Each structure stands twice: as structure tokens, then as C-alpha cells.
């Protein structure tokens, strides 16, 4: 993708911000759009109006940038993200993150609906993402975009430790328990076979999903501090004992239940930036 596209998209949005500079970008995953309802004085910009943006098609996803304030801090939220399984090239999947960076965001908050392969985690639980395993093609493959970051970005602390600590404190105040899990991102769109679930568990994954990792890699490349959270929507099948249907509607329904808690947690965390 031509680098000019990033600047064109960012300039288009900047023109409508009257000089406000967002501190955080927020990616709202499946059914987790409620965070958007907490954004004050929202300015809604449909992706289709932004130069270079594709349309989002997945179940439960809208396609808007929502810009406004949370406790006086200007934020940009993505209502609906672009998934690799939809056929978008990685440059488009991660385009909004680079645009957020160009707008001035120094923090990136990501959320998703995930399955779990950890028998101690259950449907409806929330988990901080403490690390990830990338089974996608790396979104930084290709000539390095030096204007955003280095050729070989470090990933030892992809998920900001201070934000994790703050989130744990907020959760304790809210009387909510949080897991701290490793998110394995794979392309989808198929859900995992039982053998894959056993494999992913064996290599250290707790959370399984089809998003987030490309955005986090690009966010880190841009130098953003990242916080990630998963709502667990299903427990993955380790054996072929039963047919374990995962369909898009179920995932959205489960995500909705935990969304209120996650919304409050994100709200309080952003209020402390
Ligand atoms: N696997 C992969 N992605 C998912 C799942 C799952 O079980 N649930 C929600 N997103």
C-alpha cells in the first residue's frame, strides 16, 4: 500500500477534530461495541467515507470510527475491525492502527471474543492478554515503513505491564476476577479441530481467536503502548466426543454478557491515563 494513503486517511479525520489529539485508539471486537456508547460527544465517521478504508462484513460488526471523550481524554474507537479471513490484505487489516498512530494515539486498547483451550477458563470469563502467539503471516513483512518504526521491532513486552497492573487493580475494586492469558491468533475462518486445540494448549495458548495479533504487532511497530482483553465466548473441544457448534450468533451473545464488565474496566483504565 502506498504510504500516502495513511496520511490521506489521517488528514481526512484530522480535518474534523478541531485540533483535538486522541490519546488512545480502541479496537472493539465482536459484540463489544458497548464501549462506544460510553464515549461522550461522539463524532461518527463511517469507514466508507475515509479515503483508503475497506468495508467490514463480519457478524456483529459495524464499520465506524467513533471519536469523542472518556473522562475528558480524547479517544478514537474502531467500531468493527477488518479480519484477515475476510480476504483483506494485512496492510488493510492494520491500516486503522497506523492511522490512529498518525492521529497522535500513544495507547492502543484492543478487545476480542475468544475461545479458550485452558480448562481453568470458562465461557463468560474475561482475560487480560499478557502475550500472544502469531500464526498469521506477519503484517510487517515487506519493505519496512521507516516512518512508523524499526525493521525488527521488539516483542518481549508487547502488552504493557503497567496497564496490566492497573487493570488488575481496577478489577479488584470492581470485584471481578480476570485471567491473564496468552492469545493465539490464527487466520480462521474455520474453528479449531480437537487436535489443533490440544496442540495450541501444548504450546502455551489460553485464548484462541482470529484477530488482534496483526493490530498489536503494527501498534507496537508504531511505538504504541498496548492493552488487550478477551471475552471468552466458548470452551474449545479437546476431543471429538460431541459436536461443539461454534456459530457467529452464539459468539456475539456470549460476548454481550461480559461486555458491560469489560466496558466499565476499559472506561476506568482510560480515565487513569
Ligand atoms: N476459535 C477461534 N476464534 C474464536 C473462537 C474459537 O473458539 N471463539 C471466538 N473466536
Coordinates of C-alpha atoms and ligand atoms in Angstrom, one line a residue:
X1 CA 0.0 0.0 0.0
X2 CA 1.2 3.5 -0.9
X3 CA 2.3 5.3 2.3
X4 CA 0.3 8.4 1.1
X5 CA -2.9 6.5 1.9
X6 CA -2.2 6.5 5.6
X7 CA -1.6 10.3 5.6
X8 CA -4.7 10.9 3.4
X9 CA -6.9 9.0 5.8
X10 CA -5.4 10.7 8.9
X11 CA -5.7 14.1 7.3
X12 CA -9.3 13.5 6.4
X13 CA -10.0 12.7 10.1
X14 CA -7.8 15.4 11.5
X15 CA -9.8 18.0 9.5
X16 CA -12.9 17.0 11.6
X17 CA -11.2 17.1 15.0
X18 CA -10.9 20.8 15.5
X19 CA -7.3 20.4 16.8
X20 CA -8.1 17.7 19.3
X21 CA -5.5 15.0 19.6
X22 CA -6.6 11.5 20.7
X23 CA -4.5 9.8 23.3
X24 CA -5.8 6.3 22.8
X25 CA -7.1 4.1 20.0
X26 CA -9.6 1.4 20.9
X27 CA -10.5 -1.6 18.8
X28 CA -13.9 -3.0 19.7
X29 CA -14.3 -6.7 18.9
X30 CA -17.3 -9.0 18.2
X31 CA -20.3 -7.7 20.2
X32 CA -18.2 -5.4 22.3
X33 CA -19.4 -2.2 20.8
X34 CA -20.8 -1.0 24.1
X35 CA -17.6 0.8 25.0
X36 CA -18.7 3.1 22.1
X37 CA -21.8 4.1 23.9
X38 CA -19.7 5.5 26.8
X39 CA -17.9 7.9 24.5
X40 CA -19.0 11.4 25.1
X41 CA -19.7 13.9 22.3
X42 CA -19.2 11.3 19.7
X43 CA -18.2 12.1 16.2
X44 CA -19.0 9.1 14.0
X45 CA -17.1 8.7 10.8
X46 CA -18.2 5.7 8.7
X47 CA -15.2 3.8 7.3
X48 CA -16.7 4.1 3.8
X49 CA -16.1 7.9 3.9
X50 CA -12.4 7.6 4.9
X51 CA -10.0 7.5 1.9
X52 CA -8.4 4.1 1.6
X53 CA -10.7 2.2 4.1
X54 CA -12.4 -1.1 3.2
X55 CA -15.8 -2.2 4.4
X56 CA -16.2 -4.6 7.4
X57 CA -18.5 -7.6 6.8
X58 CA -18.2 -9.9 9.8
X59 CA -21.2 -10.9 12.0
X60 CA -21.9 -8.3 14.7
X61 CA -19.6 -5.7 13.3
X62 CA -20.3 -2.1 12.3
X63 CA -17.9 0.0 10.4
X64 CA -17.3 3.3 12.0
X65 CA -14.6 5.4 13.7
X66 CA -16.0 7.0 16.8
X67 CA -14.1 9.9 18.1
X68 CA -15.0 11.6 21.4
X69 CA -14.0 11.7 25.1
X70 CA -13.8 9.3 28.0
X71 CA -13.3 11.2 31.3
X72 CA -12.0 14.2 29.4
X73 CA -9.5 12.1 27.3
X74 CA -9.9 12.2 23.6
X75 CA -10.2 8.7 22.1
X76 CA -10.7 7.1 18.7
X77 CA -12.7 3.8 18.7
X78 CA -13.0 1.4 15.8
X79 CA -16.5 0.0 15.8
X80 CA -15.8 -3.0 13.7
X81 CA -12.4 -4.3 12.6
X82 CA -11.1 -5.9 9.4
X83 CA -10.3 -9.6 9.7
X84 CA -7.7 -11.3 7.6
X85 CA -10.2 -14.1 7.0
X86 CA -12.5 -11.7 5.2
X87 CA -9.8 -11.6 2.5
X88 CA -8.3 -8.2 3.3
X89 CA -4.5 -8.0 2.8
X90 CA -2.6 -7.3 6.1
X91 CA -1.9 -3.7 5.0
X92 CA -5.7 -3.1 5.1
X93 CA -6.3 -5.1 8.3
X94 CA -3.8 -2.9 10.1
X95 CA -4.5 0.4 8.2
X96 CA -6.7 1.9 11.0
X97 CA -3.9 1.3 13.6
X98 CA -1.4 3.3 11.6
X99 CA -4.0 6.0 11.1
X100 CA -4.6 6.1 14.9
X101 CA -0.8 6.4 15.3
X102 CA -0.7 9.3 12.8
X103 CA -3.6 11.0 14.7
X104 CA -1.4 11.0 17.8
X105 CA -2.6 8.0 19.8
X106 CA 0.1 6.7 22.1
X107 CA -2.0 3.9 23.6
X108 CA -3.8 1.1 21.8
X109 CA -6.6 -0.8 23.5
X110 CA -7.8 -4.0 21.8
X111 CA -10.6 -6.3 22.6
X112 CA -12.0 -9.5 21.1
X113 CA -14.2 -12.5 21.6
X114 CA -12.0 -15.7 22.0
X115 CA -12.4 -19.4 22.6
X116 CA -10.4 -21.0 25.3
X117 CA -8.2 -24.1 25.4
X118 CA -7.4 -23.6 29.1
X119 CA -9.6 -25.9 31.2
X120 CA -9.5 -23.4 34.1
X121 CA -11.1 -20.7 31.9
X122 CA -14.8 -20.6 31.3
X123 CA -17.4 -19.1 28.9
X124 CA -18.2 -15.6 30.0
X125 CA -14.9 -15.0 31.8
X126 CA -12.6 -12.1 31.0
X127 CA -8.9 -12.4 30.4
X128 CA -6.2 -9.8 30.0
X129 CA -3.9 -10.7 27.1
X130 CA -0.4 -10.9 28.6
X131 CA 1.3 -12.2 25.4
X132 CA 0.5 -13.7 22.0
X133 CA 1.4 -16.4 19.5
X134 CA 1.2 -15.2 15.9
X135 CA 0.0 -17.8 13.4
X136 CA -0.8 -15.1 10.9
X137 CA 1.6 -14.0 8.2
X138 CA 3.5 -11.2 10.0
X139 CA 1.8 -7.9 9.0
X140 CA 5.3 -6.2 8.8
X141 CA 6.5 -8.5 6.0
X142 CA 7.7 -6.3 3.1
X143 CA 9.7 -3.2 2.9
X144 CA 9.9 -1.5 6.4
X145 CA 7.9 1.6 6.7
X146 CA 10.6 3.6 8.5
X147 CA 8.3 6.5 9.2
X148 CA 6.4 4.3 11.6
X149 CA 9.0 2.1 13.3
X150 CA 12.1 -0.1 13.1
X151 CA 12.7 -3.1 10.8
X152 CA 13.0 -5.5 13.7
X153 CA 10.6 -4.4 16.4
X154 CA 11.0 -6.0 19.9
X155 CA 8.0 -8.1 21.1
X156 CA 9.2 -9.1 24.5
X157 CA 6.8 -6.7 26.2
X158 CA 4.1 -6.4 23.5
X159 CA 1.4 -5.9 26.2
X160 CA 2.2 -3.1 28.6
X161 CA 3.0 -4.3 32.1
X162 CA 1.9 -1.1 33.8
X163 CA -1.5 -1.2 32.1
X164 CA -2.0 -4.9 33.1
X165 CA -1.2 -4.0 36.7
X166 CA -3.7 -1.1 36.6
X167 CA -6.3 -3.3 35.1
X168 CA -5.8 -5.9 37.8
X169 CA -6.3 -3.2 40.5
X170 CA -9.4 -1.9 38.8
X171 CA -10.8 -5.4 38.5
X172 CA -10.2 -6.0 42.2
X173 CA -12.1 -2.7 43.1
X174 CA -14.9 -4.0 40.9
X175 CA -14.8 -7.4 42.4
X176 CA -14.2 -9.0 39.1
X177 CA -11.7 -11.8 38.5
X178 CA -9.5 -11.6 35.5
X179 CA -7.3 -14.3 33.9
X180 CA -4.0 -13.3 32.4
X181 CA -3.7 -15.4 29.2
X182 CA -1.7 -16.0 26.1
X183 CA -3.8 -15.2 22.9
X184 CA -3.1 -17.4 19.9
X185 CA -4.2 -15.6 16.7
X186 CA -4.7 -17.7 13.6
X187 CA -6.3 -16.9 10.3
X188 CA -9.6 -18.7 10.6
X189 CA -12.3 -18.7 9.3
X190 CA -12.5 -22.4 10.4
X191 CA -12.7 -23.0 14.2
X192 CA -10.1 -25.4 15.6
X193 CA -10.1 -29.2 15.3
X194 CA -9.7 -31.1 18.6
X195 CA -6.1 -31.9 17.5
X196 CA -5.4 -28.3 16.9
X197 CA -6.9 -27.3 20.3
X198 CA -4.5 -29.8 22.0
X199 CA -1.6 -28.5 20.0
X200 CA -2.3 -24.9 20.9
X201 CA -2.7 -25.8 24.6
X202 CA 0.6 -27.6 24.5
X203 CA 2.4 -24.6 23.0
X204 CA 1.2 -22.3 25.8
X205 CA -2.0 -20.7 24.4
X206 CA -5.0 -20.0 26.6
X207 CA -7.1 -17.9 24.3
X208 CA -7.9 -18.7 20.6
X209 CA -9.0 -16.1 18.1
X210 CA -8.9 -14.8 14.6
X211 CA -7.9 -11.2 15.1
X212 CA -6.0 -8.8 17.3
X213 CA -2.4 -10.0 16.8
X214 CA -1.8 -8.2 13.5
X215 CA -3.2 -4.9 15.0
X216 CA -1.0 -5.3 18.1
X217 CA 2.2 -6.0 16.0
X218 CA 1.6 -2.9 14.0
X219 CA 0.7 -0.9 17.1
X220 CA 4.0 -1.9 18.7
X221 CA 5.8 -1.2 15.5
X222 CA 4.4 2.4 15.8
X223 CA 5.6 2.5 19.4
X224 CA 2.1 2.4 21.0
X225 CA 1.6 1.0 24.5
X226 CA -0.9 -1.8 24.1
X227 CA -3.6 -3.2 26.4
X228 CA -5.6 -6.2 25.3
X229 CA -8.6 -8.1 26.7
X230 CA -10.6 -11.1 25.6
X231 CA -14.1 -12.1 26.4
X232 CA -14.3 -15.9 26.5
X233 CA -17.2 -17.0 24.4
X234 CA -16.6 -20.7 24.2
X235 CA -14.6 -23.6 25.6
X236 CA -12.9 -25.4 22.8
X237 CA -13.3 -29.1 22.2
X238 CA -10.3 -31.3 23.2
X239 CA -11.9 -34.5 22.0
X240 CA -14.2 -35.5 19.2
X241 CA -16.9 -36.6 21.7
X242 CA -19.6 -34.2 20.8
X243 CA -20.3 -31.8 18.1
X244 CA -19.5 -28.5 19.5
X245 CA -21.1 -25.9 17.3
X246 CA -19.5 -22.5 17.3
X247 CA -21.5 -20.2 15.3
X248 CA -21.2 -16.4 14.9
X249 CA -24.5 -15.7 16.7
X250 CA -23.5 -17.6 19.9
X251 CA -20.2 -15.8 20.0
X252 CA -21.9 -12.4 19.8
X253 CA -24.5 -13.4 22.5
X254 CA -21.8 -14.5 25.0
X255 CA -19.7 -11.5 24.3
X256 CA -22.6 -9.3 25.1
X257 CA -23.0 -10.7 28.6
X258 CA -19.4 -9.8 29.6
X259 CA -19.4 -6.6 27.6
X260 CA -20.8 -4.5 30.4
X261 CA -18.0 -5.5 32.8
X262 CA -15.3 -5.0 30.2
X263 CA -16.8 -1.7 29.2
X264 CA -16.5 -0.5 32.8
X265 CA -13.0 -1.8 33.1
X266 CA -11.8 -0.1 29.9
X267 CA -13.6 3.1 30.9
X268 CA -11.8 3.2 34.3
X269 CA -8.5 2.3 32.8
X270 CA -8.7 5.0 30.2
X271 CA -9.8 7.5 32.8
X272 CA -6.5 6.9 34.6
X273 CA -4.2 7.6 31.5
Ligands
LIG1 N1 -11.6 -20.2 18.0 C1 -11.1 -19.1 17.2 N2 -11.7 -17.9 17.3 C2 -12.7 -17.7 18.1 C3 -13.3 -18.7 18.9 C4 -12.7 -20.0 18.8 O1 -13.1 -21.0 19.5 N3 -14.3 -18.2 19.6 C5 -14.4 -16.9 19.2 N4 -13.4 -16.6 18.3

